[in-house]
Short mmCIF file of C-alpha atoms and ligand atoms in Angstrom, two decimals:
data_model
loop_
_atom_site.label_atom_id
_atom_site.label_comp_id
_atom_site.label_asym_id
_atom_site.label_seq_id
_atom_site.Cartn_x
_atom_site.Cartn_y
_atom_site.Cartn_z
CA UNK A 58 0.00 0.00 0.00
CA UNK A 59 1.63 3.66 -0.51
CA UNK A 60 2.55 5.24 2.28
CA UNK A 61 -0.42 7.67 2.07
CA UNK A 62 -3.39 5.49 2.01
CA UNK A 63 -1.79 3.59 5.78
CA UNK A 64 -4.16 4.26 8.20
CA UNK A 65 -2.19 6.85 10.48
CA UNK A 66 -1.02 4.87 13.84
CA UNK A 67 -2.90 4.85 16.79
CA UNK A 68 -1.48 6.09 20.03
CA UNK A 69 -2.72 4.05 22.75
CA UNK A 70 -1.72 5.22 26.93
CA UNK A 71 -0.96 3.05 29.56
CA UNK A 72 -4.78 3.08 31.76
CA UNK A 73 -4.25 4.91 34.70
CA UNK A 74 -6.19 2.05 36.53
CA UNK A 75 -3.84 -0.67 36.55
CA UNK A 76 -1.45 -2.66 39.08
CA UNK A 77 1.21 -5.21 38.12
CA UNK A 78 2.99 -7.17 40.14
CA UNK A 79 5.81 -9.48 39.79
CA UNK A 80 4.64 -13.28 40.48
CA UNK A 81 6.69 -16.23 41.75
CA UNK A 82 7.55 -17.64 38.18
CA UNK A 83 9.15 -14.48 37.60
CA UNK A 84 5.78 -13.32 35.28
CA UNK A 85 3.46 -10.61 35.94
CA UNK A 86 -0.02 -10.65 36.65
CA UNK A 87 -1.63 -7.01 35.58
CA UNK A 88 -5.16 -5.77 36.78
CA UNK A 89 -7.39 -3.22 35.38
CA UNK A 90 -9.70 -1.63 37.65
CA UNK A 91 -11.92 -0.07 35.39
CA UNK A 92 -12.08 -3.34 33.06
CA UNK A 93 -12.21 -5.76 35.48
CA UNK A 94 -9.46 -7.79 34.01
CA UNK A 95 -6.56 -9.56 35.45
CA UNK A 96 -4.34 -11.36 33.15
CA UNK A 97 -1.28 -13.41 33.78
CA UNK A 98 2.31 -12.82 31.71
CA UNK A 99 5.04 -15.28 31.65
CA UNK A 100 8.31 -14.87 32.53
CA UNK A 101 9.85 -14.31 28.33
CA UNK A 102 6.66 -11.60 28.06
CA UNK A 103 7.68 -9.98 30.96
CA UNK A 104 9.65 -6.72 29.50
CA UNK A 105 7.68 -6.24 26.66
CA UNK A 106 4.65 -6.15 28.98
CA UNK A 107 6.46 -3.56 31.16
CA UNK A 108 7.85 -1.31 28.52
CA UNK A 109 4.42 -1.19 26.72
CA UNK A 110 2.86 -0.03 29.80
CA UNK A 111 5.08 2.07 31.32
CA UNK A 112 5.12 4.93 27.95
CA UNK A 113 3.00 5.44 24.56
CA UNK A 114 2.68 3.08 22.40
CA UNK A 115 1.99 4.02 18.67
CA UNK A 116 0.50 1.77 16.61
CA UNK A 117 -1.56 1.15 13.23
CA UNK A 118 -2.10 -1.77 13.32
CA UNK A 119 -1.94 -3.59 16.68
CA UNK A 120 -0.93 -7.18 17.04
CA UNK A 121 -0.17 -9.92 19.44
CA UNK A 122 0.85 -8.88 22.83
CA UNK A 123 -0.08 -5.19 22.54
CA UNK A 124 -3.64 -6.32 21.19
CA UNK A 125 -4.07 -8.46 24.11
CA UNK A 126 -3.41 -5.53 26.70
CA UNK A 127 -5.51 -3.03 24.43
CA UNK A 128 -8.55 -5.86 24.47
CA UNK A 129 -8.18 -5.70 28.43
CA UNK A 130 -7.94 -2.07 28.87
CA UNK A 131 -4.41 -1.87 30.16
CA UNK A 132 -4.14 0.30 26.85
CA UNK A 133 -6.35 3.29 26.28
CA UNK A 134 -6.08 5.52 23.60
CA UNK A 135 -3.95 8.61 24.20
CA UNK A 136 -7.60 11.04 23.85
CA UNK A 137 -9.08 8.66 26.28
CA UNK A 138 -10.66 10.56 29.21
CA UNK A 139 -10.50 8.12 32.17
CA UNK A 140 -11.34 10.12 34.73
CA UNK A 141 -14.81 10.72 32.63
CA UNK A 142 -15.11 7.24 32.19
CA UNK A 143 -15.02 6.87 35.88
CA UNK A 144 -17.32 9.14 36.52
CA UNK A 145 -19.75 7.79 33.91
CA UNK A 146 -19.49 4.57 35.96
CA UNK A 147 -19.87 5.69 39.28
CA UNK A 148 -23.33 7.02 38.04
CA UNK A 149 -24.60 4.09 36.64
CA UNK A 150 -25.15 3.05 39.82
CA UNK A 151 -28.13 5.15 39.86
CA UNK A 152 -29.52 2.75 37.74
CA UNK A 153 -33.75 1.90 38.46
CA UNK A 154 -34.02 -1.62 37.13
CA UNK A 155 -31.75 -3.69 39.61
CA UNK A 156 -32.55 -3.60 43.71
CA UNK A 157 -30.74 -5.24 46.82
CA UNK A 158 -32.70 -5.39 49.73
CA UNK A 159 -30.99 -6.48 53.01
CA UNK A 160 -33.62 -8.32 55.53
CA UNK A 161 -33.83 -8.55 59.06
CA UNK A 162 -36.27 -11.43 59.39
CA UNK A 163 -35.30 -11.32 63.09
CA UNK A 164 -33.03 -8.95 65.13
CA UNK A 165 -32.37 -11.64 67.99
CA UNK A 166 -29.73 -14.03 67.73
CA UNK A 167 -28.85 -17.54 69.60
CA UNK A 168 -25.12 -16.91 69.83
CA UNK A 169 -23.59 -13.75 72.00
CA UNK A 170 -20.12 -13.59 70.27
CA UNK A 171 -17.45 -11.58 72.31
CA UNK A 172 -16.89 -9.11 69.60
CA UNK A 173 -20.49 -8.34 68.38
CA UNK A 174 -21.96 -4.98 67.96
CA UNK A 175 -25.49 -5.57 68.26
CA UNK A 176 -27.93 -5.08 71.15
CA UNK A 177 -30.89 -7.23 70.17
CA UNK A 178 -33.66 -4.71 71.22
CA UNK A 179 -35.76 -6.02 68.54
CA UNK A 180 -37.13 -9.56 67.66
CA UNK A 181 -38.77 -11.42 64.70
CA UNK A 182 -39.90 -9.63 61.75
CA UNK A 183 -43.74 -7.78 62.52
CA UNK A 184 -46.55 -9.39 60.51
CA UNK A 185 -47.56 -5.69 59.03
CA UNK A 186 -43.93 -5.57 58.07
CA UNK A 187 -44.06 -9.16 55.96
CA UNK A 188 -46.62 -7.68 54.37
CA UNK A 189 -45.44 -4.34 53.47
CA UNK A 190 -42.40 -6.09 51.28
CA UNK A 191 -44.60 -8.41 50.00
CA UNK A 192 -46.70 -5.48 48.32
CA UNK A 193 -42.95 -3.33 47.82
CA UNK A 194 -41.81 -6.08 45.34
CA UNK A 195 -44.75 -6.75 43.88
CA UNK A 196 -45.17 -2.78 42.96
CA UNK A 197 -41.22 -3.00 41.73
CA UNK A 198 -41.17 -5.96 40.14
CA UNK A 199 -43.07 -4.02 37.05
CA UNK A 200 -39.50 -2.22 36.42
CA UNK A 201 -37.48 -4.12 37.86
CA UNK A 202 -35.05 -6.52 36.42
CA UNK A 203 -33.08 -8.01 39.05
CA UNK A 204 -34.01 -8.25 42.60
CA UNK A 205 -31.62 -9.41 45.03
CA UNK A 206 -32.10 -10.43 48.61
CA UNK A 207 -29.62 -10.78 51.62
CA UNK A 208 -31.12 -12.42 54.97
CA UNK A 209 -29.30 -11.23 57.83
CA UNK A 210 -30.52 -10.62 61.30
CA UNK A 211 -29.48 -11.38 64.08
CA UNK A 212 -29.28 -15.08 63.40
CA UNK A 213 -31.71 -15.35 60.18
CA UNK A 214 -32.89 -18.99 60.11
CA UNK A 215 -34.02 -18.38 63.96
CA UNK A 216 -37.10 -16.87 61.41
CA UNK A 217 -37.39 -19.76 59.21
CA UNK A 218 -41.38 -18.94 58.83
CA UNK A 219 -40.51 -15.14 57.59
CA UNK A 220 -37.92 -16.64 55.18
CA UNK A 221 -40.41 -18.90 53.54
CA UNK A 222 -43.69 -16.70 53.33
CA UNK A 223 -41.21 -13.74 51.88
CA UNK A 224 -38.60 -16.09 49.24
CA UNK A 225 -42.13 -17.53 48.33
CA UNK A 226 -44.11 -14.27 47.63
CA UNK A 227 -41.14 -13.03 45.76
CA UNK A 228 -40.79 -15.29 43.83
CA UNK A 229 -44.34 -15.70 42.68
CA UNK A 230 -43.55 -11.34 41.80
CA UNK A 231 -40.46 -12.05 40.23
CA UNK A 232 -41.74 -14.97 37.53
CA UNK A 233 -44.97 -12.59 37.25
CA UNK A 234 -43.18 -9.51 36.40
CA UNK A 235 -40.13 -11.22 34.44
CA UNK A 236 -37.55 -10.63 36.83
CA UNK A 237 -34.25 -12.09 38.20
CA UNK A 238 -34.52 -13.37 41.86
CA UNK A 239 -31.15 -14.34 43.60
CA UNK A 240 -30.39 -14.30 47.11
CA UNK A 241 -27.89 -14.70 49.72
CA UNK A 242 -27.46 -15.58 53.69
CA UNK A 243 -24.97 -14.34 56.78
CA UNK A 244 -26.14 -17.04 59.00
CA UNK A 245 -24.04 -18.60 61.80
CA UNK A 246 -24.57 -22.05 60.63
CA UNK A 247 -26.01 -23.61 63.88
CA UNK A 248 -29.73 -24.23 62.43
CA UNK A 249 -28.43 -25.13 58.84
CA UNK A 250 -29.11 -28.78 58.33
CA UNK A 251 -29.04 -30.66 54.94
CA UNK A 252 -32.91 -30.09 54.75
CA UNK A 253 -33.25 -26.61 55.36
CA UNK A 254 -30.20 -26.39 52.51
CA UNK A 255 -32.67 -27.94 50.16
CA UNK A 256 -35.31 -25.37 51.07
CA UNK A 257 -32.82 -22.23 50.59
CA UNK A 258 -31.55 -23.42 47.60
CA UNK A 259 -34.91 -23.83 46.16
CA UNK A 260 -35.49 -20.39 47.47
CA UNK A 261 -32.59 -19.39 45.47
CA UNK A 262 -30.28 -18.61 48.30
CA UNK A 263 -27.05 -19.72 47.32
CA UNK A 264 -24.67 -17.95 49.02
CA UNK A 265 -23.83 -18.46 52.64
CA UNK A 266 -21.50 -16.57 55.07
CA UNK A 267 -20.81 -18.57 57.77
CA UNK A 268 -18.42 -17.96 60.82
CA UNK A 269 -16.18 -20.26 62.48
CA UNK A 270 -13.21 -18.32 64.10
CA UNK A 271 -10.50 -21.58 64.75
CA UNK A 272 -10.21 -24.70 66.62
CA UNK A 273 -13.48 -25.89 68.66
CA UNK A 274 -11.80 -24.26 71.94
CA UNK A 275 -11.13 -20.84 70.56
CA UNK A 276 -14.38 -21.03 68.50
CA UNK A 277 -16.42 -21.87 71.58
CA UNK A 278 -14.77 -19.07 73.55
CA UNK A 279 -15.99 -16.53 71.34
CA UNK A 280 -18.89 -17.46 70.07
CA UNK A 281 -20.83 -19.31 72.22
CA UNK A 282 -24.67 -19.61 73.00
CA UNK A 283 -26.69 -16.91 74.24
CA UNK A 284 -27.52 -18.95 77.64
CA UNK A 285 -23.78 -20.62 77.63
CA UNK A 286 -22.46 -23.74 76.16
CA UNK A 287 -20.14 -23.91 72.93
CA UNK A 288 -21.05 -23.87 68.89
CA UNK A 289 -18.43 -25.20 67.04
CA UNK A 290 -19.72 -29.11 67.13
CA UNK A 291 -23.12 -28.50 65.52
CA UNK A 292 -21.84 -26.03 63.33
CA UNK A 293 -19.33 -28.54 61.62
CA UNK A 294 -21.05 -31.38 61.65
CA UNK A 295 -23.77 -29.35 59.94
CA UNK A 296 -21.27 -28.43 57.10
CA UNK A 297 -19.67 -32.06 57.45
CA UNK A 298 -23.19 -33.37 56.95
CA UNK A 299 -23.34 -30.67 53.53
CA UNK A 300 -20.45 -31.88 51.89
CA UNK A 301 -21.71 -35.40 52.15
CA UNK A 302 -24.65 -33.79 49.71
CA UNK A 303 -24.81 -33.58 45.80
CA UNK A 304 -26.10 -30.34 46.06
CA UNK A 305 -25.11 -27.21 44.82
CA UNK A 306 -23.82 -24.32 47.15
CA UNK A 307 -21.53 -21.55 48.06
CA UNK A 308 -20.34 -21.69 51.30
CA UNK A 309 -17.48 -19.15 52.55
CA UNK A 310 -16.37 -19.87 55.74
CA UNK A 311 -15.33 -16.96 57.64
CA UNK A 312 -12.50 -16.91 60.05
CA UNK A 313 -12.37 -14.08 62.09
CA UNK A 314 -8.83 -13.69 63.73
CA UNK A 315 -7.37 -11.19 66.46
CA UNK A 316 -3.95 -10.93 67.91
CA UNK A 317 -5.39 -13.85 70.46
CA UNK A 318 -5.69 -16.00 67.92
CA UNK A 319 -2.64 -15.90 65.59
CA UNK A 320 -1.30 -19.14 66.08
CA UNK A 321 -5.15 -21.09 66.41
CA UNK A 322 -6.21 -20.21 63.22
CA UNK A 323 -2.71 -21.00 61.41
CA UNK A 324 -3.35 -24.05 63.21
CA UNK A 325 -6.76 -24.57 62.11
CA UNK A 326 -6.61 -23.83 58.13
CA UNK A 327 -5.20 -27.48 57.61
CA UNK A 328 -7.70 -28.63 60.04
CA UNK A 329 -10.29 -27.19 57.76
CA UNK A 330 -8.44 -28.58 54.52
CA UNK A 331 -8.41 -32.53 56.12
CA UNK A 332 -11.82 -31.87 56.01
CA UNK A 333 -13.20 -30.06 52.82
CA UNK A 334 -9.90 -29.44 51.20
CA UNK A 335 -10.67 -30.15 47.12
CA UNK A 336 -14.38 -29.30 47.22
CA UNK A 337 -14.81 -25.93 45.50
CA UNK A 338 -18.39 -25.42 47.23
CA UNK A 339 -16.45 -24.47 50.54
CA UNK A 340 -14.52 -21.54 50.82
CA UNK A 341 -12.03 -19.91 53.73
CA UNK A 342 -12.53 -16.23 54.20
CA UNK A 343 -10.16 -14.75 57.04
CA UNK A 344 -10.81 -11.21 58.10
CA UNK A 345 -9.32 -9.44 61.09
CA UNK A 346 -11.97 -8.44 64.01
CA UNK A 347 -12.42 -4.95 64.14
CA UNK A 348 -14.00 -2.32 66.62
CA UNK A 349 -17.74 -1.58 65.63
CA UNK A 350 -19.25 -0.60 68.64
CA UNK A 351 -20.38 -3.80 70.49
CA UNK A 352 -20.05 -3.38 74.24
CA UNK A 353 -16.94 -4.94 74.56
CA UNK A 354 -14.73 -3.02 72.02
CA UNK A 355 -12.34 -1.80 74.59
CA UNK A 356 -11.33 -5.25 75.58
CA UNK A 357 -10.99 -6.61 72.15
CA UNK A 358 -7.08 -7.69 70.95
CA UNK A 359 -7.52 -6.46 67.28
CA UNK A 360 -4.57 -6.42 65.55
CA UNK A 361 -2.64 -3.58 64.86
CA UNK A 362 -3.12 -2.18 60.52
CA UNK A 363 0.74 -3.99 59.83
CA UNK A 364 -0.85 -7.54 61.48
CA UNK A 365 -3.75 -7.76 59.68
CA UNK A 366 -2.65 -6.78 56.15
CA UNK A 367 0.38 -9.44 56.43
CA UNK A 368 -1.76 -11.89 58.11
CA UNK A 369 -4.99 -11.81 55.87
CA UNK A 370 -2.41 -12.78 52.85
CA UNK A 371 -0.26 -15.29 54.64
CA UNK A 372 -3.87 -16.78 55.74
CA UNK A 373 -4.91 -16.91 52.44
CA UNK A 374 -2.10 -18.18 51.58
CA UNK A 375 -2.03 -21.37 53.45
CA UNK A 376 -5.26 -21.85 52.21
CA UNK A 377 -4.08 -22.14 49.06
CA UNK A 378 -1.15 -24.36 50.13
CA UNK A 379 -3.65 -26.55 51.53
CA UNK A 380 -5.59 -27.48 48.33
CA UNK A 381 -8.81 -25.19 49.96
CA UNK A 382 -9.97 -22.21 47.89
CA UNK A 383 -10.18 -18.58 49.07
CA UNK A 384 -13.21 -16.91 48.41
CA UNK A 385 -14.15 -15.37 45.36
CA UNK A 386 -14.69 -11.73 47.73
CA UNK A 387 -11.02 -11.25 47.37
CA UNK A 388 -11.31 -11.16 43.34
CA UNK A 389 -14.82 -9.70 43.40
CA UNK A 390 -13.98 -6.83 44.96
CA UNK A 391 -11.82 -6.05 42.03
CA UNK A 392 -14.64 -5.82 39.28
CA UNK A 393 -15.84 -2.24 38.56
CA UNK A 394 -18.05 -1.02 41.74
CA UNK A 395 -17.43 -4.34 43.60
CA UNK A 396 -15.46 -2.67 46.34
CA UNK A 397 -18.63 -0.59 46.96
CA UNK A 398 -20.06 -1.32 50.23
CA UNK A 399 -24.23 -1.53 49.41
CA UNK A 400 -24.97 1.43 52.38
CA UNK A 401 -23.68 3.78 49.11
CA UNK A 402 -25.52 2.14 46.75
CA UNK A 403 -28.74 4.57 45.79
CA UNK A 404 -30.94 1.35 44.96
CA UNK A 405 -29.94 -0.74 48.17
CA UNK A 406 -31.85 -0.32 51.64
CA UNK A 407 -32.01 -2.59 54.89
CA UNK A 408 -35.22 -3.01 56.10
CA UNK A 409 -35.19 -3.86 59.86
CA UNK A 410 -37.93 -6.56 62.02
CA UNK A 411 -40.16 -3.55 62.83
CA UNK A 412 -39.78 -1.66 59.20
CA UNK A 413 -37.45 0.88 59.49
CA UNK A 414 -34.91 1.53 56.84
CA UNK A 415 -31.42 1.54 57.19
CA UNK A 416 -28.18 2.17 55.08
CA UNK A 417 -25.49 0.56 57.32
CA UNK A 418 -26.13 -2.99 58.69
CA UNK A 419 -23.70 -1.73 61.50
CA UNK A 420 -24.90 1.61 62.97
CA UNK A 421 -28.24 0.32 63.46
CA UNK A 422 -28.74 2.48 66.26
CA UNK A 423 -27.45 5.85 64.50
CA UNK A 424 -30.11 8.19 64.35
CA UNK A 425 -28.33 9.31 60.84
CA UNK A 426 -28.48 5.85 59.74
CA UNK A 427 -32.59 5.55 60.52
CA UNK A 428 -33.61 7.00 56.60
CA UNK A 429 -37.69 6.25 57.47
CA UNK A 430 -39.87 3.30 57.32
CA UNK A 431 -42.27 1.03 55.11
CA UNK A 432 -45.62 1.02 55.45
CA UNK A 433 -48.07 -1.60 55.20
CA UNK A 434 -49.17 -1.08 51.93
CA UNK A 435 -45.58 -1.19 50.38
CA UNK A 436 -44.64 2.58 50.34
CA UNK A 437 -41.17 3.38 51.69
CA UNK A 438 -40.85 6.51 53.41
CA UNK A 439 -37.59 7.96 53.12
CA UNK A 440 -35.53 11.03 54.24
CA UNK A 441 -33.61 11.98 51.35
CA UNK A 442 -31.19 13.80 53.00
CA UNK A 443 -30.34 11.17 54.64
CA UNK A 444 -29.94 9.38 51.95
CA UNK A 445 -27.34 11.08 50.31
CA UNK A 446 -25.17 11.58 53.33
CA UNK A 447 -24.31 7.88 52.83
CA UNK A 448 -24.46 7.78 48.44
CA UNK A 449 -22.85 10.88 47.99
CA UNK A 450 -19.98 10.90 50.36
CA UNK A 451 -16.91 8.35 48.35
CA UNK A 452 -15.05 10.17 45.72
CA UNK A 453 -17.38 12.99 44.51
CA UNK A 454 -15.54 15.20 47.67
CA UNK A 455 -12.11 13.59 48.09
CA UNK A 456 -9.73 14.28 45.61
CA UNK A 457 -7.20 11.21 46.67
CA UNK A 458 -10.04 8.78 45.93
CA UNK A 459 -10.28 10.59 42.38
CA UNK A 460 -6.91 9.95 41.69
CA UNK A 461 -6.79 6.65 43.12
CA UNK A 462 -5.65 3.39 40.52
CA UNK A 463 -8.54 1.61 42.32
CA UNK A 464 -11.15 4.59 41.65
CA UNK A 465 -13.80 2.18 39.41
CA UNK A 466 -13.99 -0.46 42.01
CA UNK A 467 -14.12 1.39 45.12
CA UNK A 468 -15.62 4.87 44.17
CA UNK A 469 -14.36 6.10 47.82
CA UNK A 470 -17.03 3.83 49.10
CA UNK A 471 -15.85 1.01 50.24
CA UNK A 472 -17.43 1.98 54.27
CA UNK A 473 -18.79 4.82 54.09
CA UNK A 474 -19.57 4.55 57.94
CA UNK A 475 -15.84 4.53 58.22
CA UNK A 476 -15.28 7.66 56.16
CA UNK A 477 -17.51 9.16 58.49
CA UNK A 478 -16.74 8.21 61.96
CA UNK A 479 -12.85 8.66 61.43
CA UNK A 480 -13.02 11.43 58.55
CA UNK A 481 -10.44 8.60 56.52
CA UNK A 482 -10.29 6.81 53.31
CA UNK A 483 -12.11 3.58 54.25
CA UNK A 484 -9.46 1.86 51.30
CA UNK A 485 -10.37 -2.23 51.41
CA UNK A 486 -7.47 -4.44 52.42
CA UNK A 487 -7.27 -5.92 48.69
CA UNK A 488 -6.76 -1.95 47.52
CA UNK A 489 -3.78 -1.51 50.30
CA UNK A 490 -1.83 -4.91 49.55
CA UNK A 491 -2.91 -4.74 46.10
CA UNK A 492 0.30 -6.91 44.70
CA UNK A 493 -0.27 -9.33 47.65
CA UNK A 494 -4.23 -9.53 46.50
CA UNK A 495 -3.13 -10.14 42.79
CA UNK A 496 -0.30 -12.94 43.88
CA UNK A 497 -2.69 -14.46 45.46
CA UNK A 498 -5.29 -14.62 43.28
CA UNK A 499 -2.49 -15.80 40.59
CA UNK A 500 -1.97 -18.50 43.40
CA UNK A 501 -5.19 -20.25 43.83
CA UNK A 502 -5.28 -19.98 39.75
CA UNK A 503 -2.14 -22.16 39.18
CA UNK A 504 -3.09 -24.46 42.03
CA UNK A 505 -6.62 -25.05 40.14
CA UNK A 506 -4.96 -25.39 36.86
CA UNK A 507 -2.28 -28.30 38.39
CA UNK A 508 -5.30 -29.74 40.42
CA UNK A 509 -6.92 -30.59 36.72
CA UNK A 510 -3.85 -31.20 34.96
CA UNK A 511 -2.92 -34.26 37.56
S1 SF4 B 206 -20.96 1.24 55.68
FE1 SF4 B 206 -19.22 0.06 56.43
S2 SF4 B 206 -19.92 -0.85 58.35
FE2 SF4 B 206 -21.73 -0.16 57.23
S3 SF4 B 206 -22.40 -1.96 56.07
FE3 SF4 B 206 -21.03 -0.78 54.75
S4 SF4 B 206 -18.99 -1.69 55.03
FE4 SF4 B 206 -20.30 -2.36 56.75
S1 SF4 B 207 -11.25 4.85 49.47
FE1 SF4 B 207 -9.15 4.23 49.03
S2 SF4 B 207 -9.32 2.60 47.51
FE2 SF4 B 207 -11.26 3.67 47.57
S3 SF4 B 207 -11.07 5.16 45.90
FE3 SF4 B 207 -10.48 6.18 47.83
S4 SF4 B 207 -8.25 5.98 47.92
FE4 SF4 B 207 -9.02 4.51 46.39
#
């Protein structure tokens, strides 16, 4: 072709949302936080990955590796406006046709956990409350085209007969209206026997958070029945008795760890793997305890910010090590808006056992945090201000979270109670260690990948 009918070249910019780091093979793993993408580089690739994102790059034509990063988004073009982009994104969240509602089908709980931040004033979901979300998603379900449910409480499943009458009445709405129905459970695994598994699942909860913080002794210290007596038995040979199941679930089991409890739970990870190491449906989700407000916050051994960002990756490390999975949190809080905590989001709201709405599942008892209530007949009553004090206050006002590689995921809004109470950046602990995060990740990747090789 002459030279003046080429196509001039393209300059393409390295994105101003991604990380790299440097993996044990001697590759590079390199993650987009505007794309979502995390891609792996071997060792040969490794400098021409580098240079190419570390200057321009012009190009007419683009090819092989270069095409690769473009497809991903480590590659934008040079007129790109990312910080528009970002914005763009952060406002979708304003979108009408998706909803997460957070349900307190009761506010008491069984267990009295040394670290917990709730008081309990309030009970089992009211009957006029039942049916005020029954007619709330039947009005929404018209526009709607996802609904999603979280149970929490208190202890959830300690109101099995509000989780059946309300998974059943939504679901009827959702297959009359046309719309997606998924739901998920923070339950503390006591009550969850193989049959009421069945009934969730058909109630399309498939997600379960469940807490056991080490070793039966150090679980039973902290989290042990409301009248006395330990937890840890029931709750494992309830999971024991799931993985003897066919059926289909999502289990993460969280380990909540302090500076009392180091050398138990380092202890207890292979404990966990002798059990359900190899089954993908359980996962191991340590998370260091932190001070929320329960009554005995001033006693509590957290662990100091240097502790808990080496020990959350060493953790999740050993997990790896011993053939367990880590849970998918750690890589879904890299997608765009997954680091976003749901008290920002504008179509999210917790409804408490007597109807009153909430942002925060934490501050219950904030008066700032009490946005209004739902009536009977399915109207939620809202104080708008309040409202935006917790959707408006991530990145629109700081100018660090504007600038931040990890903008698209977060959006400053990771906690917003935590921006509040402290006047910080509530970054996530993937954001901080973000090389650790993407080494890991990388980890349980190439332990999958030799797991189906063998
Ligand atoms: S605002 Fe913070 S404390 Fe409240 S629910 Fe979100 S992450 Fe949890
Ligand atoms: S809170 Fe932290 S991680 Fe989130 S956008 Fe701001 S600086 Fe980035």
């Amino acid at each position: 072709m002459p030279q003046s009918q080429q196509s001039a070249p393209s300059v393409w910019k390295p994105s101003r949302f991604n990380a790299i780091t440097e993996v044990d093979d001697g590759g590079l793993v390199v993650f987009n936080s505007y794309s979502g993408a995390i891609a792996s580089f071997s060792k040969e690739e490794r400098e021409q990955v580098r240079g190419t994102l570390s200057g321009l790059t012009m190009a007419s034509d683009p090819q092989g590796l270069v095409q690769h990063l473009i497809e991903h988004g480590f590659l934008v073009q040079e007129h790109t406006d990312e910080l528009q982009r970002a914005t763009d994104l952060h406002q979708s969240m304003n979108v009408t046709d998706t909803m997460h509602l957070v349900l307190l089908s009761t506010e008491a709980c069984s267990f009295r956990c040394n670290y917990c931040y709730e008081t309990f004033p309030r009970g089992r979901m009211e009957n006029r409350v039942i049916t005020g979300l029954k007619h709330y998603v039947q009005q929404k379900a018209a526009t709607l085209q996802h609904l999603h449910i979280s149970w929490h409480g208190g202890e959830p499943l300690l109101a099995w007969d509000v989780i059946a009458e309300l998974s059943t009445s939504f679901m009827e709405a959702a297959e009359a209206g046309d719309m997606q129905y998924s739901a998920d459970i923070a339950t503390n695994g006591y009550y969850l026997t193989v049959e009421k598994m069945q009934q969730l699942l058909g109630w399309n909860v498939n997600r379960f958070m469940i807490t056991v913080d080490g070793p039966a002794e150090v679980h039973d210290q902290r989290r042990s029945l409301a009248g006395g007596g330990g937890t840890y038995e029931r709750i494992m040979s309830n999971l024991i008795a799931l993985q003897a199941t066919h059926l289909s679930f999502d289990i993460h089991i969280r380990i909540n760890f302090d500076n009392s409890t180091l050398q138990a739970v380092e202890a207890f990870i292979p404990e966990l793997a002798r059990q359900f190491a190899g089954d993908e449906r359980f996962k191991v989700y340590p998370r260091p305890v932190g001070c929320m407000g329960g009554e005995n916050d001033l006693q509590l051994p957290v662990c100091d910010d240097r502790t808990k960002d080496e020990r959350i990756w060493s953790y999740n490390e050993q997990v790896v090590n011993e053939g367990l999975q880590i849970s998918s949190f750690v890589s879904e809080i890299l997608v765009p808006g997954g680091a976003v905590c749901y008290a920002a989001k504008p179509n999210s709201l917790i409804v408490g056992s007597d109807g009153k709405l909430y942002k925060c599942s934490v501050a219950i008892e904030e008066e700032y945090n009490q946005l209004g209530y739902l009536d009977e007949e399915g109207q939620a009553h809202i104080d708008l201000d309040k409202m935006l004090l917790w959707t408006t206050s991530g990145e629109e006002k700081d100018e660090n979270c504007q600038a931040c590689f990890f903008r698209p995921a977060c959006q400053g809004n990771h906690c917003p109670l935590y921006r509040m109470r402290t006047g910080n950046r509530p970054c996530s602990y993937e954001k901080r260690q973000i090389k650790k995060t993407l080494r890991t990740i990388w980890l349980q990747e190439e332990a999958v990948t030799a797991a189906f090789m063998k």
